[in-house]
Amino acid sequence: MINRGRRLRRDENIRALVRETTLSPDDFILPIFVVEGENIKREISSLPGCYHYSLDRLHEIIEEVRDAKVRGVILFGIPKTKDCCGSEGFAKDGIVQKAVRKIKEIDSNIFVITDVCMCEYTDHGHCGILDGEYVDNDKTLEYLCKIAVSHAEAGADMVAPSDMMDGRVGYIREALDDNGYKNVSIMSYSAKYCSAFYGPFREAADSAPKFGDRKTYQMDPANRREALKEVEMDLEEGADIVMVKPALSYLDIIREVKDNTIVPVAAYSVSGEYAMVKAAAKAGLIDEERIVMEMLTSIKRAGADIIITYYAIYAAKKIRG
Ligand code: PBG
């Protein structure tokens, strides 16, 4: 035997020297849920270890983010009222707009991304404006632009449209530029699949559709090449970063997108991925720390430059030791 693969696995020194993928706190973005009200830090039952924060307690999580050296957060808002066209989503004093200002006040160095979508703000729970029971694509675009511009106005560094309407990246880019926000970047949820892995999030954000499902706008989990088409359209329209979501069941898509683009690729390890690990760990079935690090490593190995994960602070702390 001339070749022995085990020579390079003999001890941690050589393993570290030949390691192809390493994680860094720089890789992560933490999702944060903000709510109206006062003195609220309430654990989200579907996402143990994650909380709803009111603005006056937002500093608690932002300080944790800063201490863990995580660079960015992505905000999701639970508004005080919902209506047919998601008015709170683009209100000047909407919950996300206020949260952006608050975070910049607490620490202007934290990179603030906002999720641009309508499902948390509409009374029907769909990601756009309805025409009967159909989500009207082009009408929705106007509203997404208002949301994105209002986030930029509040001080967001980047907006992340997650609605999956056609043409939204181009519309949002133009709206941002027209309003003087040419340096606010766009991370598009380009290949966002219609996934059951979003279940715990919909409870956290109270955003489940009241009827039907999201199959007419989110992608069919069976499709791979279509992801490249979505990515290509978004890049033509001016997306700075493209995202694949969910992550774990879509590692092949992450790799495909990585190999076919020259922009940074983000992956969203979604609520269902987090909740499954939490539940299995609680039941004593798995070693949470090792599972988390293995999952994140595999997402990065698949090609993700940025990983959005509810484990951002946890993993960043483990990496730094
Ligand atoms: C909004 C949005 C969703 C998620 C991110 N942005 C929910 C959905 O599309 O139903 C899911 C995030 C997660 O599950 O962690 N459209």
Tab-separated table of C-alpha atoms and ligand atoms in Angstrom:
chain	number	residue	atom	x	y	z
A	1	MET	CA	0.000	0.000	0.000
A	2	ILE	CA	1.537	3.294	-1.102
A	3	ASN	CA	-1.369	5.574	-0.402
A	4	ARG	CA	-2.742	5.811	3.079
A	5	GLY	CA	-5.391	8.498	3.550
A	6	ARG	CA	-5.169	8.083	7.293
A	7	ARG	CA	-1.675	9.699	7.366
A	8	LEU	CA	-3.379	13.057	6.966
A	9	ARG	CA	-5.851	12.310	9.740
A	10	ARG	CA	-3.305	11.209	12.363
A	11	ASP	CA	-3.645	14.096	14.740
A	12	GLU	CA	-5.272	17.493	15.041
A	13	ASN	CA	-2.203	19.346	13.729
A	14	ILE	CA	-2.231	17.651	10.366
A	15	ARG	CA	-6.027	17.637	10.217
A	16	ALA	CA	-6.047	21.400	10.758
A	17	LEU	CA	-3.342	21.905	8.125
A	18	VAL	CA	-5.305	20.088	5.444
A	19	ARG	CA	-8.777	21.279	6.440
A	20	GLU	CA	-10.602	22.665	3.408
A	21	THR	CA	-13.438	24.496	5.097
A	22	THR	CA	-13.336	26.574	8.249
A	23	LEU	CA	-16.068	28.603	9.891
A	24	SER	CA	-15.682	32.149	11.143
A	25	PRO	CA	-18.024	34.500	13.008
A	26	ASP	CA	-17.700	36.632	9.857
A	27	ASP	CA	-19.828	34.065	8.038
A	28	PHE	CA	-22.973	34.541	10.071
A	29	ILE	CA	-26.053	36.717	10.142
A	30	LEU	CA	-28.525	36.485	13.024
A	31	PRO	CA	-32.293	36.801	12.437
A	32	ILE	CA	-34.012	38.946	15.081
A	33	PHE	CA	-37.763	39.271	15.730
A	34	VAL	CA	-39.015	42.639	16.940
A	35	VAL	CA	-42.425	43.377	18.446
A	36	GLU	CA	-44.392	46.405	19.606
A	37	GLY	CA	-44.820	46.890	23.341
A	38	GLU	CA	-42.584	47.432	26.310
A	39	ASN	CA	-40.250	45.365	28.396
A	40	ILE	CA	-40.670	42.285	26.214
A	41	LYS	CA	-38.104	39.536	25.872
A	42	ARG	CA	-40.368	36.568	25.275
A	43	GLU	CA	-39.121	33.159	24.220
A	44	ILE	CA	-40.627	31.974	20.930
A	45	SER	CA	-42.238	28.611	21.644
A	46	SER	CA	-41.478	27.199	18.186
A	47	LEU	CA	-37.856	28.424	18.349
A	48	PRO	CA	-36.505	27.680	21.828
A	49	GLY	CA	-33.617	29.983	22.678
A	50	CYS	CA	-34.904	32.721	20.317
A	51	TYR	CA	-36.942	35.658	21.574
A	52	HIS	CA	-39.339	38.397	20.611
A	53	TYR	CA	-37.833	41.747	21.611
A	54	SER	CA	-39.529	45.060	22.173
A	55	LEU	CA	-37.458	48.098	21.230
A	56	ASP	CA	-36.530	48.980	24.801
A	57	ARG	CA	-34.878	45.576	25.242
A	58	LEU	CA	-33.352	45.238	21.794
A	59	HIS	CA	-29.992	46.299	23.193
A	60	GLU	CA	-29.763	42.978	25.054
A	61	ILE	CA	-29.490	40.924	21.879
A	62	ILE	CA	-27.498	43.572	20.007
A	63	GLU	CA	-24.884	43.524	22.763
A	64	GLU	CA	-24.701	39.743	22.454
A	65	VAL	CA	-24.236	40.065	18.704
A	66	ARG	CA	-21.448	42.577	19.187
A	67	ASP	CA	-19.717	40.529	21.885
A	68	ALA	CA	-19.823	37.411	19.713
A	69	LYS	CA	-18.312	39.451	16.852
A	70	VAL	CA	-21.207	38.592	14.561
A	71	ARG	CA	-21.325	41.380	12.002
A	72	GLY	CA	-24.901	41.469	10.861
A	73	VAL	CA	-28.521	40.908	11.739
A	74	ILE	CA	-31.652	40.487	9.646
A	75	LEU	CA	-34.846	41.933	11.074
A	76	PHE	CA	-38.363	40.544	11.066
A	77	GLY	CA	-41.216	42.566	12.495
A	78	ILE	CA	-44.496	41.645	14.116
A	79	PRO	CA	-46.714	44.729	13.612
A	80	LYS	CA	-49.464	45.966	15.895
A	81	THR	CA	-52.085	45.731	13.158
A	82	LYS	CA	-52.471	43.941	9.852
A	83	ASP	CA	-54.570	44.860	6.832
A	84	CYS	CA	-55.124	43.817	3.235
A	85	CYS	CA	-52.134	45.704	1.876
A	86	GLY	CA	-49.660	45.465	4.738
A	87	SER	CA	-49.625	49.178	5.588
A	88	GLU	CA	-47.508	48.694	8.700
A	89	GLY	CA	-44.820	47.225	6.479
A	90	PHE	CA	-44.007	50.607	4.975
A	91	ALA	CA	-45.141	52.919	7.789
A	92	LYS	CA	-42.522	55.438	8.893
A	93	ASP	CA	-43.038	54.320	12.470
A	94	GLY	CA	-43.480	50.643	11.601
A	95	ILE	CA	-41.838	48.180	13.946
A	96	VAL	CA	-38.931	47.320	11.648
A	97	GLN	CA	-38.284	50.966	10.760
A	98	LYS	CA	-38.122	51.819	14.462
A	99	ALA	CA	-35.925	48.807	15.174
A	100	VAL	CA	-33.423	49.801	12.472
A	101	ARG	CA	-33.088	53.277	13.976
A	102	LYS	CA	-32.786	51.808	17.454
A	103	ILE	CA	-30.039	49.371	16.487
A	104	LYS	CA	-28.066	52.081	14.728
A	105	GLU	CA	-28.410	54.143	17.907
A	106	ILE	CA	-27.192	51.260	20.087
A	107	ASP	CA	-24.265	50.393	17.826
A	108	SER	CA	-23.843	51.970	14.419
A	109	ASN	CA	-21.292	49.293	13.496
A	110	ILE	CA	-23.806	46.458	13.347
A	111	PHE	CA	-24.719	45.676	9.749
A	112	VAL	CA	-28.497	45.865	9.520
A	113	ILE	CA	-30.414	43.915	6.905
A	114	THR	CA	-34.187	44.012	6.628
A	115	ASP	CA	-36.454	41.321	5.254
A	116	VAL	CA	-38.701	42.874	2.618
A	117	CYS	CA	-41.957	40.961	2.397
A	118	MET	CA	-45.634	41.424	3.108
A	119	CYS	CA	-46.732	38.215	4.840
A	120	GLU	CA	-46.114	39.518	8.362
A	121	TYR	CA	-48.180	42.632	7.613
A	122	THR	CA	-51.158	41.398	5.613
A	123	ASP	CA	-54.287	40.114	7.335
A	124	HIS	CA	-54.452	37.205	4.859
A	125	GLY	CA	-50.825	36.198	5.432
A	126	HIS	CA	-49.786	36.082	1.770
A	127	CYS	CA	-46.592	37.734	0.551
A	128	GLY	CA	-48.374	40.246	-1.696
A	129	ILE	CA	-51.526	42.069	-2.715
A	130	LEU	CA	-54.466	39.816	-3.540
A	131	ASP	CA	-56.631	39.768	-6.600
A	132	GLY	CA	-59.337	37.379	-5.433
A	133	GLU	CA	-57.277	34.513	-4.075
A	134	TYR	CA	-54.352	35.120	-6.433
A	135	VAL	CA	-51.345	37.166	-5.395
A	136	ASP	CA	-51.099	39.965	-7.947
A	137	ASN	CA	-47.433	40.149	-8.936
A	138	ASP	CA	-47.185	43.614	-10.483
A	139	LYS	CA	-49.366	45.350	-7.946
A	140	THR	CA	-47.257	43.844	-5.163
A	141	LEU	CA	-44.102	45.358	-6.673
A	142	GLU	CA	-45.243	48.895	-5.826
A	143	TYR	CA	-45.686	47.920	-2.192
A	144	LEU	CA	-42.364	46.108	-1.964
A	145	CYS	CA	-40.692	49.281	-3.223
A	146	LYS	CA	-42.382	51.340	-0.524
A	147	ILE	CA	-41.238	48.860	2.116
A	148	ALA	CA	-37.656	48.790	0.856
A	149	VAL	CA	-37.406	52.587	0.619
A	150	SER	CA	-38.852	53.003	4.127
A	151	HIS	CA	-36.248	50.581	5.482
A	152	ALA	CA	-33.460	52.461	3.719
A	153	GLU	CA	-34.816	55.731	5.050
A	154	ALA	CA	-34.632	54.296	8.567
A	155	GLY	CA	-30.970	53.442	7.986
A	156	ALA	CA	-30.894	49.827	6.777
A	157	ASP	CA	-27.605	48.850	5.135
A	158	MET	CA	-29.150	46.161	2.976
A	159	VAL	CA	-32.621	45.015	2.012
A	160	ALA	CA	-33.534	41.400	1.402
A	161	PRO	CA	-36.683	40.776	-0.623
A	162	SER	CA	-38.152	37.373	0.289
A	163	ASP	CA	-41.531	37.572	-1.439
A	164	MET	CA	-40.600	35.792	-4.702
A	165	MET	CA	-42.552	38.161	-6.966
A	166	ASP	CA	-41.130	38.427	-10.490
A	167	GLY	CA	-39.203	41.603	-11.210
A	168	ARG	CA	-38.952	42.793	-7.626
A	169	VAL	CA	-35.201	43.205	-7.523
A	170	GLY	CA	-35.216	45.560	-10.503
A	171	TYR	CA	-38.107	47.579	-9.136
A	172	ILE	CA	-36.554	47.864	-5.703
A	173	ARG	CA	-33.154	48.823	-7.144
A	174	GLU	CA	-34.736	51.619	-9.139
A	175	ALA	CA	-36.831	52.828	-6.207
A	176	LEU	CA	-33.800	52.887	-3.915
A	177	ASP	CA	-31.729	54.778	-6.467
A	178	ASP	CA	-34.506	57.278	-7.202
A	179	ASN	CA	-34.745	58.048	-3.509
A	180	GLY	CA	-31.048	58.572	-3.024
A	181	TYR	CA	-30.125	55.166	-1.609
A	182	LYS	CA	-27.761	53.951	-4.275
A	183	ASN	CA	-25.423	52.455	-1.685
A	184	VAL	CA	-28.061	50.344	0.009
A	185	SER	CA	-27.453	46.839	-1.289
A	186	ILE	CA	-29.878	44.073	-2.197
A	187	MET	CA	-29.572	40.491	-1.043
A	188	SER	CA	-32.241	38.657	-2.961
A	189	TYR	CA	-33.919	35.511	-1.721
A	190	SER	CA	-33.440	34.252	-5.279
A	191	ALA	CA	-33.972	30.532	-4.935
A	192	LYS	CA	-36.566	30.417	-2.211
A	193	TYR	CA	-38.408	27.138	-2.136
A	194	CYS	CA	-41.952	26.461	-1.000
A	195	SER	CA	-40.826	24.594	2.078
A	196	ALA	CA	-42.323	23.000	5.173
A	197	PHE	CA	-39.108	24.000	6.947
A	198	TYR	CA	-40.563	27.506	7.480
A	199	GLY	CA	-43.198	26.174	9.882
A	200	PRO	CA	-41.680	27.406	13.168
A	201	PHE	CA	-40.976	30.845	11.645
A	202	ARG	CA	-44.590	31.336	10.669
A	203	GLU	CA	-45.554	30.816	14.269
A	204	ALA	CA	-42.815	33.216	15.401
A	205	ALA	CA	-43.824	35.883	12.878
A	206	ASP	CA	-47.543	35.098	12.861
A	207	SER	CA	-47.324	34.967	9.069
A	208	ALA	CA	-48.982	31.730	7.987
A	209	PRO	CA	-51.312	32.225	4.995
A	210	LYS	CA	-54.967	32.166	6.066
A	211	PHE	CA	-55.915	30.159	2.984
A	212	GLY	CA	-54.033	28.218	0.349
A	213	ASP	CA	-50.255	28.043	0.211
A	214	ARG	CA	-47.297	29.815	-1.383
A	215	LYS	CA	-46.841	27.448	-4.317
A	216	THR	CA	-47.749	30.047	-6.950
A	217	TYR	CA	-44.755	32.183	-6.011
A	218	GLN	CA	-42.200	30.132	-4.064
A	219	MET	CA	-40.235	27.482	-5.943
A	220	ASP	CA	-41.028	23.804	-6.278
A	221	PRO	CA	-38.565	21.798	-4.124
A	222	ALA	CA	-38.183	19.363	-7.006
A	223	ASN	CA	-36.466	21.901	-9.254
A	224	ARG	CA	-32.747	22.522	-9.610
A	225	ARG	CA	-32.228	24.277	-12.938
A	226	GLU	CA	-35.012	26.716	-12.204
A	227	ALA	CA	-32.903	28.042	-9.321
A	228	LEU	CA	-30.306	29.160	-11.848
A	229	LYS	CA	-32.966	30.929	-13.871
A	230	GLU	CA	-34.178	32.798	-10.773
A	231	VAL	CA	-30.612	33.722	-9.847
A	232	GLU	CA	-29.873	34.936	-13.354
A	233	MET	CA	-32.994	37.113	-13.431
A	234	ASP	CA	-32.117	38.654	-10.063
A	235	LEU	CA	-28.553	39.385	-11.135
A	236	GLU	CA	-29.741	41.040	-14.320
A	237	GLU	CA	-31.989	43.210	-12.174
A	238	GLY	CA	-29.156	44.275	-9.890
A	239	ALA	CA	-29.010	41.870	-6.941
A	240	ASP	CA	-25.699	42.215	-5.080
A	241	ILE	CA	-25.976	38.911	-3.246
A	242	VAL	CA	-28.145	35.911	-4.084
A	243	MET	CA	-29.610	33.535	-1.553
A	244	VAL	CA	-30.675	29.920	-1.459
A	245	LYS	CA	-33.272	28.986	1.129
A	246	PRO	CA	-33.650	26.644	3.011
A	247	ALA	CA	-30.075	25.420	3.350
A	248	LEU	CA	-29.747	21.839	4.535
A	249	SER	CA	-32.057	20.099	2.098
A	250	TYR	CA	-30.769	22.342	-0.684
A	251	LEU	CA	-26.978	21.954	-0.465
A	252	ASP	CA	-26.910	20.862	-4.116
A	253	ILE	CA	-28.604	24.126	-5.081
A	254	ILE	CA	-26.091	26.167	-3.084
A	255	ARG	CA	-23.253	24.457	-4.934
A	256	GLU	CA	-24.968	24.891	-8.287
A	257	VAL	CA	-25.486	28.608	-7.688
A	258	LYS	CA	-21.922	29.017	-6.438
A	259	ASP	CA	-20.464	27.360	-9.529
A	260	ASN	CA	-22.581	29.435	-11.882
A	261	THR	CA	-22.165	32.953	-10.470
A	262	ILE	CA	-19.444	35.349	-9.441
A	263	VAL	CA	-21.419	37.125	-6.712
A	264	PRO	CA	-21.491	36.201	-3.019
A	265	VAL	CA	-23.914	33.414	-2.204
A	266	ALA	CA	-25.951	33.398	0.985
A	267	ALA	CA	-27.799	30.444	2.467
A	268	TYR	CA	-30.588	30.647	5.012
A	269	SER	CA	-30.606	27.810	7.504
A	270	VAL	CA	-34.265	28.234	8.335
A	271	SER	CA	-36.422	27.857	11.403
A	272	GLY	CA	-37.316	24.204	10.793
A	273	GLU	CA	-33.652	23.250	10.599
A	274	TYR	CA	-32.993	24.971	13.916
A	275	ALA	CA	-36.118	23.609	15.614
A	276	MET	CA	-35.346	20.022	14.613
A	277	VAL	CA	-31.882	20.198	16.111
A	278	LYS	CA	-33.207	21.820	19.284
A	279	ALA	CA	-35.885	19.147	19.680
A	280	ALA	CA	-33.482	16.276	19.054
A	281	ALA	CA	-30.944	17.755	21.455
A	282	LYS	CA	-33.596	18.221	24.126
A	283	ALA	CA	-34.621	14.603	23.708
A	284	GLY	CA	-30.990	13.607	24.271
A	285	LEU	CA	-30.730	12.081	20.806
A	286	ILE	CA	-27.843	14.133	19.444
A	287	ASP	CA	-24.854	16.209	20.519
A	288	GLU	CA	-26.122	19.728	19.763
A	289	GLU	CA	-22.742	21.431	19.488
A	290	ARG	CA	-21.265	18.892	17.115
A	291	ILE	CA	-24.414	18.742	14.998
A	292	VAL	CA	-24.563	22.543	14.697
A	293	MET	CA	-20.928	22.875	13.681
A	294	GLU	CA	-21.224	20.018	11.191
A	295	MET	CA	-24.352	21.521	9.653
A	296	LEU	CA	-22.835	24.968	9.322
A	297	THR	CA	-19.605	23.533	7.910
A	298	SER	CA	-21.560	21.579	5.314
A	299	ILE	CA	-23.481	24.689	4.264
A	300	LYS	CA	-20.222	26.576	3.842
A	301	ARG	CA	-18.570	23.639	2.067
A	302	ALA	CA	-21.522	23.576	-0.341
A	303	GLY	CA	-20.561	27.123	-1.327
A	304	ALA	CA	-22.262	29.596	0.995
A	305	ASP	CA	-20.264	32.747	1.691
A	306	ILE	CA	-22.850	33.970	4.163
A	307	ILE	CA	-25.005	31.831	6.440
A	308	ILE	CA	-28.143	33.198	8.037
A	309	THR	CA	-28.705	31.107	11.150
A	310	TYR	CA	-30.502	31.235	14.491
A	311	TYR	CA	-27.297	29.678	15.830
A	312	ALA	CA	-25.157	32.679	14.791
A	313	ILE	CA	-24.187	33.775	18.301
A	314	TYR	CA	-23.895	30.208	19.582
A	315	ALA	CA	-21.605	29.163	16.731
A	316	ALA	CA	-19.523	32.348	16.811
A	317	LYS	CA	-18.833	31.787	20.497
A	318	LYS	CA	-17.884	28.142	19.964
A	319	ILE	CA	-15.503	29.089	17.157
A	320	ARG	CA	-13.737	31.650	19.319
A	321	GLY	CA	-13.693	29.198	22.205
B	1	PBG	C1	-41.084	35.949	4.692
B	1	PBG	C2	-40.063	35.007	5.178
B	1	PBG	C3	-40.214	33.674	5.609
B	1	PBG	C4	-38.960	33.285	6.068
B	1	PBG	C5	-38.093	34.338	5.862
B	1	PBG	N1	-38.778	35.380	5.295
B	1	PBG	C6	-41.413	32.837	5.720
B	1	PBG	C7	-42.107	32.334	4.538
B	1	PBG	O1	-41.753	32.563	3.396
B	1	PBG	O2	-43.147	31.693	4.754
B	1	PBG	C8	-38.639	31.950	6.688
B	1	PBG	C9	-37.498	31.931	7.631
B	1	PBG	C10	-37.385	30.721	8.476
B	1	PBG	O3	-38.160	29.751	8.365
B	1	PBG	O4	-36.480	30.700	9.314
B	1	PBG	N2	-41.693	35.633	3.506
